[in-house]
Coordinates of C-alpha atoms and ligand atoms in Angstrom, one line a residue:
M11 CA 107.5 163.3 189.5
Q12 CA 105.8 161.0 186.9
V13 CA 107.9 160.3 183.4
T14 CA 105.4 163.1 181.9
D15 CA 106.7 165.6 183.9
L16 CA 110.2 165.1 183.6
P17 CA 112.1 167.2 180.5
R18 CA 112.3 165.8 177.8
S19 CA 115.5 166.9 177.1
S20 CA 116.5 165.4 180.3
L21 CA 115.8 161.5 178.4
P22 CA 118.1 159.9 176.0
G23 CA 118.4 161.7 172.8
W24 CA 117.8 158.9 170.7
L25 CA 114.7 158.0 172.7
Q26 CA 112.8 161.4 171.2
A27 CA 111.5 160.1 168.1
A28 CA 109.6 157.3 169.9
L29 CA 108.4 159.9 172.9
A30 CA 106.7 162.7 169.9
P31 CA 103.3 162.6 170.8
P32 CA 101.0 161.1 167.4
P33 CA 99.2 163.7 165.4
E34 CA 96.1 164.8 167.1
A35 CA 93.4 162.6 165.0
S36 CA 95.5 159.5 165.8
R37 CA 96.2 160.3 169.7
R38 CA 94.6 157.9 172.1
C39 CA 93.7 159.2 175.4
R40 CA 92.0 157.9 178.5
T41 CA 89.0 158.8 180.4
T42 CA 89.1 158.6 184.1
V43 CA 85.9 157.2 185.2
D44 CA 84.8 158.3 188.8
A45 CA 81.4 155.8 189.3
L46 CA 79.8 153.3 187.5
A47 CA 76.6 152.1 188.1
G48 CA 75.1 149.7 185.5
A49 CA 75.1 151.7 182.0
R50 CA 75.9 154.9 183.6
V51 CA 79.6 156.6 184.6
T52 CA 80.1 159.3 186.3
V53 CA 83.2 161.3 184.5
A54 CA 84.7 164.9 185.2
G55 CA 81.3 165.2 187.6
E56 CA 78.8 164.5 184.6
T57 CA 76.6 161.2 184.3
L58 CA 77.2 159.8 181.0
V59 CA 75.0 156.4 178.9
N60 CA 77.9 154.4 179.1
F61 CA 78.0 152.7 175.1
A62 CA 81.9 152.1 175.4
G63 CA 82.1 148.8 177.8
N64 CA 81.7 145.5 177.2
D65 CA 79.1 144.6 180.1
Y66 CA 76.4 142.7 177.3
L67 CA 74.6 141.4 180.5
G68 CA 75.0 143.9 183.1
L69 CA 77.2 141.5 185.1
A70 CA 80.1 143.3 186.3
G71 CA 78.3 144.4 189.5
D72 CA 75.7 141.8 189.9
A73 CA 75.1 140.9 193.4
A74 CA 76.1 136.7 193.1
L75 CA 79.4 137.9 191.6
C76 CA 80.5 140.5 194.2
A77 CA 79.3 137.8 197.0
A78 CA 81.7 135.2 195.6
A79 CA 84.5 137.9 195.2
T80 CA 83.8 139.1 198.6
A81 CA 83.5 136.0 200.5
G82 CA 87.1 134.5 198.1
I83 CA 88.9 137.7 199.6
A84 CA 87.6 137.1 202.9
R85 CA 88.8 132.9 202.8
W86 CA 91.8 133.6 200.4
G87 CA 92.9 137.5 201.0
V88 CA 93.7 139.7 198.1
G89 CA 96.3 138.5 196.1
G90 CA 97.0 135.8 193.8
T91 CA 100.7 134.7 195.7
A92 CA 102.5 133.1 192.7
S93 CA 102.3 131.3 189.1
H94 CA 100.0 128.3 188.8
L95 CA 103.3 125.7 189.0
L96 CA 104.2 126.9 192.2
S97 CA 101.7 127.2 194.8
G98 CA 99.1 130.1 192.8
H99 CA 96.6 127.4 191.6
T100 CA 94.1 126.7 194.4
R101 CA 90.7 124.7 195.0
A102 CA 88.9 128.2 193.4
H103 CA 90.8 127.7 190.1
Q104 CA 90.3 124.5 189.6
T105 CA 87.0 124.6 190.5
A106 CA 86.0 127.1 187.9
E107 CA 88.0 125.3 185.0
E108 CA 86.1 121.8 186.0
H109 CA 82.6 123.9 185.7
A110 CA 83.9 125.9 182.4
A111 CA 84.4 122.2 180.7
A112 CA 81.8 120.8 181.6
W113 CA 79.1 123.4 180.9
L114 CA 80.9 124.1 177.7
G115 CA 81.3 120.7 176.2
F116 CA 85.8 120.4 176.6
A117 CA 87.7 118.0 177.9
R118 CA 89.7 120.7 179.5
A119 CA 89.9 124.2 180.5
L120 CA 92.5 126.5 182.0
L121 CA 91.8 129.8 183.8
F122 CA 94.0 132.9 182.7
S123 CA 94.2 136.0 184.1
S124 CA 93.8 137.4 180.5
G125 CA 92.4 136.5 177.4
Y126 CA 95.2 138.1 176.0
L127 CA 97.7 135.8 177.9
A128 CA 95.5 133.0 176.6
N129 CA 96.2 133.4 173.2
L130 CA 99.5 134.2 174.0
A131 CA 99.7 131.0 175.6
V132 CA 98.4 128.7 173.2
V133 CA 99.7 130.0 170.3
T134 CA 103.4 130.0 171.0
A135 CA 103.1 126.5 173.3
L136 CA 101.7 124.8 170.0
A137 CA 103.0 126.4 166.6
G138 CA 106.4 127.5 166.1
R139 CA 108.5 127.5 162.9
G140 CA 107.8 125.3 160.4
A141 CA 103.7 125.7 161.1
T142 CA 101.5 127.9 158.9
L143 CA 99.1 130.4 160.9
Y144 CA 95.9 131.0 158.8
A145 CA 94.3 134.3 160.5
D146 CA 91.1 136.5 159.3
R147 CA 92.2 139.9 158.5
L148 CA 89.7 141.6 161.0
N149 CA 91.0 139.4 164.3
H150 CA 91.7 140.7 167.6
A151 CA 95.2 142.3 168.2
C152 CA 96.1 139.8 170.4
L153 CA 96.0 136.8 168.0
N154 CA 97.8 138.8 165.4
D155 CA 100.4 138.9 168.4
A156 CA 100.0 135.6 169.5
A157 CA 101.1 134.7 165.7
R158 CA 104.5 136.7 165.6
L159 CA 105.3 135.2 168.5
S160 CA 105.2 132.1 167.9
G161 CA 107.2 132.1 164.7
A162 CA 105.4 130.6 162.6
R163 CA 104.6 131.9 159.1
L164 CA 101.1 134.0 159.4
R165 CA 98.4 134.7 156.4
R166 CA 96.4 137.0 156.8
Y167 CA 93.1 136.3 154.5
R168 CA 90.4 138.8 153.5
H169 CA 87.8 139.1 156.0
A170 CA 85.7 135.4 156.4
D171 CA 86.7 135.3 152.2
L172 CA 86.8 131.4 153.0
E173 CA 87.6 130.6 149.2
T174 CA 91.3 131.7 149.9
L175 CA 91.4 130.3 152.8
A176 CA 90.5 127.2 151.5
A177 CA 93.1 127.4 148.0
W178 CA 95.6 128.6 150.8
L179 CA 94.9 125.5 153.1
A180 CA 95.4 123.2 150.0
A181 CA 98.2 124.8 148.5
D182 CA 99.9 124.9 151.5
P183 CA 102.8 121.8 151.8
A184 CA 103.0 122.5 155.6
P185 CA 102.1 119.5 157.8
Q186 CA 101.5 121.7 160.6
K187 CA 98.5 124.3 159.8
W188 CA 96.4 126.4 162.3
V189 CA 93.3 128.5 161.5
L190 CA 92.7 131.5 164.0
T191 CA 89.8 133.3 164.0
D192 CA 87.2 135.2 166.4
A193 CA 84.0 134.6 167.2
V194 CA 82.1 137.8 166.9
F195 CA 84.5 140.5 165.3
S196 CA 84.9 142.8 167.9
M197 CA 84.8 146.0 165.8
D198 CA 82.4 145.0 163.3
G199 CA 80.1 142.4 165.2
D200 CA 79.8 140.2 162.6
I201 CA 80.3 136.1 163.2
A202 CA 82.6 133.9 161.6
R203 CA 81.3 131.0 159.9
I204 CA 82.5 128.7 162.3
D205 CA 80.8 125.5 160.7
R206 CA 82.5 126.2 157.4
L207 CA 85.9 127.1 158.8
L208 CA 85.6 123.6 160.6
D209 CA 84.9 121.9 157.6
L210 CA 88.4 123.7 156.0
C211 CA 90.0 122.0 158.9
R212 CA 88.9 118.6 159.1
R213 CA 89.3 118.8 155.2
F214 CA 93.2 120.0 155.4
D215 CA 93.8 118.3 158.8
A216 CA 94.2 122.4 160.5
M217 CA 93.6 122.9 164.2
L218 CA 90.8 126.0 164.6
L219 CA 91.2 128.4 167.1
I220 CA 88.1 130.5 167.9
D221 CA 88.8 133.4 170.1
D222 CA 84.8 134.1 171.5
A223 CA 86.0 137.0 173.5
H224 CA 82.4 138.5 172.1
G225 CA 79.9 135.7 171.7
F226 CA 80.3 134.1 175.2
G227 CA 77.8 134.6 177.5
V228 CA 75.7 137.0 174.9
L229 CA 75.2 134.1 172.1
G230 CA 74.1 130.2 171.9
G231 CA 72.1 130.3 175.6
G232 CA 75.5 132.3 177.4
R233 CA 77.3 129.3 176.2
G234 CA 79.1 131.0 173.0
T235 CA 79.3 131.3 170.0
L236 CA 79.2 127.6 169.0
H237 CA 76.4 126.7 170.9
E238 CA 74.7 128.6 168.4
P239 CA 72.1 126.4 166.9
A240 CA 73.9 126.8 163.4
F241 CA 77.0 125.7 164.7
A242 CA 76.6 123.6 167.4
P243 CA 75.7 120.0 165.1
A244 CA 78.6 121.0 163.6
V245 CA 81.3 121.6 166.4
F246 CA 80.1 119.4 169.1
R247 CA 79.0 115.1 168.8
H248 CA 77.6 113.7 172.2
G249 CA 78.1 117.2 173.8
M250 CA 81.5 117.4 173.4
A251 CA 83.1 119.5 170.9
D252 CA 85.4 118.4 168.0
P253 CA 88.9 117.8 169.5
R254 CA 90.4 119.9 166.2
V255 CA 88.7 123.3 168.4
V256 CA 90.7 125.2 171.1
L257 CA 88.1 127.9 172.3
M258 CA 89.4 130.8 174.1
V259 CA 86.2 132.7 175.9
T260 CA 87.2 135.7 178.5
L261 CA 85.1 136.6 181.1
G262 CA 86.1 140.1 181.6
K263 CA 83.0 140.8 179.2
A264 CA 79.3 139.6 179.6
A265 CA 80.3 137.4 182.1
G266 CA 80.9 140.5 184.4
A267 CA 84.1 138.9 186.3
A268 CA 88.0 139.2 185.3
G269 CA 90.0 136.5 183.6
A270 CA 89.8 133.8 180.4
L271 CA 89.5 130.1 180.1
L272 CA 91.1 128.4 177.4
L273 CA 89.2 125.2 176.4
G274 CA 90.1 122.0 174.5
A275 CA 91.1 118.3 174.3
A276 CA 92.8 116.9 177.4
P277 CA 96.7 116.6 176.1
L278 CA 96.5 119.9 174.3
I279 CA 95.5 121.9 177.9
E280 CA 98.2 120.1 179.3
A281 CA 100.6 120.8 176.5
V282 CA 100.0 124.5 177.2
V283 CA 100.4 123.8 181.0
Q284 CA 103.9 122.7 179.7
R285 CA 104.8 125.0 177.1
G286 CA 102.7 128.1 177.5
R287 CA 104.9 131.1 178.8
S288 CA 102.5 133.4 179.3
Y289 CA 100.7 131.0 181.5
I290 CA 103.6 129.7 183.2
Y291 CA 105.4 132.7 183.7
T292 CA 102.7 135.0 185.8
T293 CA 101.1 135.0 188.6
A294 CA 97.7 133.3 189.3
L295 CA 94.4 134.9 188.5
P296 CA 93.6 136.0 192.6
P297 CA 91.4 133.1 193.8
S298 CA 88.8 135.5 194.8
L299 CA 88.2 136.8 191.3
A300 CA 88.3 132.2 190.3
E301 CA 85.4 132.4 192.8
A302 CA 83.6 134.9 190.8
A303 CA 84.4 133.4 187.2
T304 CA 82.4 130.4 188.6
A305 CA 79.6 132.0 190.3
S306 CA 79.4 134.2 186.3
L307 CA 79.0 130.8 184.8
Q308 CA 76.7 129.6 187.5
R309 CA 74.5 133.0 186.5
L310 CA 75.0 132.9 182.9
A311 CA 73.3 130.0 182.6
D312 CA 70.3 130.4 184.8
A313 CA 66.7 132.5 183.6
D314 CA 68.0 136.0 184.8
C315 CA 70.4 135.9 182.1
D316 CA 68.3 134.5 179.4
F317 CA 65.8 137.4 179.9
R318 CA 68.8 139.8 179.7
R319 CA 70.2 138.2 176.4
A320 CA 66.4 138.4 174.9
Q321 CA 66.3 141.9 175.8
L322 CA 70.1 142.6 174.7
L323 CA 69.8 141.1 171.2
A324 CA 66.1 142.9 170.9
M325 CA 68.1 146.2 171.5
A326 CA 70.7 145.2 168.8
A327 CA 68.0 144.6 166.7
E328 CA 66.3 147.5 166.6
L329 CA 69.3 149.7 166.6
R330 CA 70.4 148.0 163.8
Q331 CA 67.0 148.5 162.1
S332 CA 66.5 152.4 163.0
L333 CA 70.2 152.9 161.8
V334 CA 69.6 151.3 158.6
R335 CA 66.1 153.1 158.3
A336 CA 67.9 156.3 158.6
G337 CA 70.7 155.6 155.7
I338 CA 73.1 155.5 158.5
P339 CA 76.1 153.0 157.2
C340 CA 76.4 150.2 160.4
G341 CA 77.9 146.7 159.9
P342 CA 78.6 144.4 158.4
L343 CA 81.0 146.9 157.5
A344 CA 83.9 144.8 156.0
D345 CA 84.3 144.3 152.5
A346 CA 83.6 140.3 153.0
P347 CA 81.9 137.9 150.8
D348 CA 78.3 137.2 151.9
P349 CA 78.1 134.9 154.8
G350 CA 74.0 133.6 154.5
V351 CA 73.7 131.3 157.0
A352 CA 71.1 128.9 158.1
P353 CA 69.6 128.9 160.4
A354 CA 69.7 132.4 161.3
L355 CA 71.9 134.1 163.1
P356 CA 71.3 136.6 166.1
P357 CA 72.4 139.9 166.2
T358 CA 75.6 141.1 168.0
P359 CA 75.6 143.8 170.8
I360 CA 78.4 145.1 168.8
V361 CA 76.8 147.9 166.4
P362 CA 79.5 150.2 164.5
V363 CA 79.0 153.3 162.6
L364 CA 81.4 153.6 160.0
L365 CA 82.8 157.4 159.4
G366 CA 85.8 156.8 157.4
S367 CA 88.1 159.5 158.8
D368 CA 89.4 159.5 162.2
A369 CA 88.4 163.4 162.4
R370 CA 85.0 162.6 161.3
A371 CA 84.9 159.9 164.2
L372 CA 86.5 162.1 167.0
A373 CA 83.9 164.7 166.3
A374 CA 81.0 162.5 166.4
A375 CA 82.3 160.7 169.3
A376 CA 82.4 164.7 170.7
A377 CA 78.9 165.6 169.4
L378 CA 77.4 162.4 171.0
R379 CA 79.3 162.8 175.0
R380 CA 77.7 166.4 174.5
C381 CA 74.8 164.9 175.0
G382 CA 75.7 162.6 177.1
V383 CA 76.3 159.5 175.7
W384 CA 79.8 157.9 175.2
V385 CA 80.8 156.2 172.4
P386 CA 84.1 155.8 171.5
A387 CA 85.8 156.2 168.1
I388 CA 87.8 153.5 166.9
R389 CA 90.5 154.3 164.4
P390 CA 93.6 152.8 162.9
P391 CA 95.5 150.8 163.7
T392 CA 92.3 149.2 165.2
V393 CA 90.4 149.2 162.0
P394 CA 91.8 149.7 158.9
A395 CA 93.1 152.6 157.3
G396 CA 89.5 154.9 156.1
T397 CA 87.7 152.7 157.9
A398 CA 87.2 155.3 161.3
R399 CA 83.8 154.8 163.1
L400 CA 81.8 154.3 166.5
R401 CA 81.4 151.3 168.2
V402 CA 77.9 151.0 169.9
S403 CA 78.2 148.4 172.3
L404 CA 75.0 147.8 173.8
S405 CA 74.0 146.0 177.3
A406 CA 71.4 144.6 179.3
G407 CA 71.5 147.7 181.4
H408 CA 70.3 150.1 178.6
G409 CA 66.8 151.4 179.0
E410 CA 64.7 152.1 176.4
G411 CA 65.3 155.7 176.8
D412 CA 68.6 155.4 176.6
L413 CA 68.4 153.5 173.4
A414 CA 66.5 155.7 171.6
K415 CA 68.2 158.7 173.0
L416 CA 71.4 157.2 171.1
I417 CA 69.3 156.9 167.8
N418 CA 67.8 160.5 167.9
V419 CA 71.8 161.4 168.3
L420 CA 72.8 159.3 165.7
K421 CA 70.2 160.4 163.3
E422 CA 70.3 164.0 164.2
L423 CA 74.5 163.9 163.9
F424 CA 74.0 162.3 160.2
C425 CA 71.0 164.8 159.2
N426 CA 73.3 167.7 159.5
G427 CA 76.3 166.5 157.9
Ligands
PLP728 C1 88.1 139.7 170.1 C2 89.1 139.9 171.8 N1 90.0 138.7 171.5 C3 91.1 138.7 173.0 C4 90.8 140.0 173.9 C5 91.7 140.3 175.2 O1 91.1 139.6 176.2 P1 91.1 140.2 177.8 O2 90.8 141.6 177.7 O3 91.0 139.5 178.5 O4 93.0 140.1 177.7 C6 90.0 140.7 173.1 C7 89.2 142.2 174.3 O5 90.0 142.9 175.2 C8 89.1 140.9 172.4 O6 87.9 141.7 171.8

């Protein structure tokens, strides 16, 4: 019997309010996927083109990754067995960390079983009472959760408003300051001005934590947003990142594997090992998935992935252009100052389509679904009130026909109000 099968009256009365379902338009629901094949999914016997995932390069089912995970299971078994500081840290984890640090230009890397845990660990281990954390308003929820859990003072600046951030940093007498930012904003698809953020951190002696969950694998030749030509000269010297920069990349999105990596200066990463509670008090990622992580890092650097990235970014540009030509409001949606940057930044595979109300976003998602296209409706609190949207997420696994179908259905929807 599940909890949902119990009559509500058999639970304590004081719990009733917390159990009351939210109104229909803001209720969340899970969709059970019965089969996955590249960018296609089967749901309730129906095949849908999936624009709702983050498998940007189509690597989640990749033969090299599957082979590494399978060989890893044969060698290590299925379970993670223990936390890293007990007996759970294997050669597979160590190899993935060393490979990532060398490839991404950081002194040291730490492998986590999720990006959420990595962000919690670094912020709570290194910032506490007495510190001020400055965060972009559109950052992912886990950076906000980490900030709140740390007990540090949190100040959230308007999206991309670096003038305000500079003024706040200048006026802050607190000795410990951190700036927290997504590199690619997960619901808008725009890119943070990493060069200017780092410049501010240097000027005001702050640290910079960058969450590159959505840029890693896709931008910067696969190495992520920091390696984009617009930012790399500011971030890297002789191939090594500025020690002020701490980077988190997830492995469950474009990398097609699982887990996440935290990268930074060696003493900083060691402090996370010593004090990061969400690193210390959790079972290690299963070693087979650490093997898959290393295979993924190698795969991301090969010529086939260069080709996939080029295809993906060409599709992203085509989708945006088609929507703009049709007068359909797609990113950047936030009321942000002009983020003009040179060299120009590429498009990203996240394309939001603004609908405003929750009900309109749900109706649009349902209409797309009836046409065999799965695009999720994203509603508050994931996005600010009044900015409910469709979040289109492209993958190199999509074909030209998939993109054309999506564009046609969206045009029909918008033309018919
Ligand atoms: C920007 C961003 N950061 C962090 C996370 C959390 O990463 P993970 O799914 O590995 O916990 C996500 C999404 O899931 C994300 O979109």
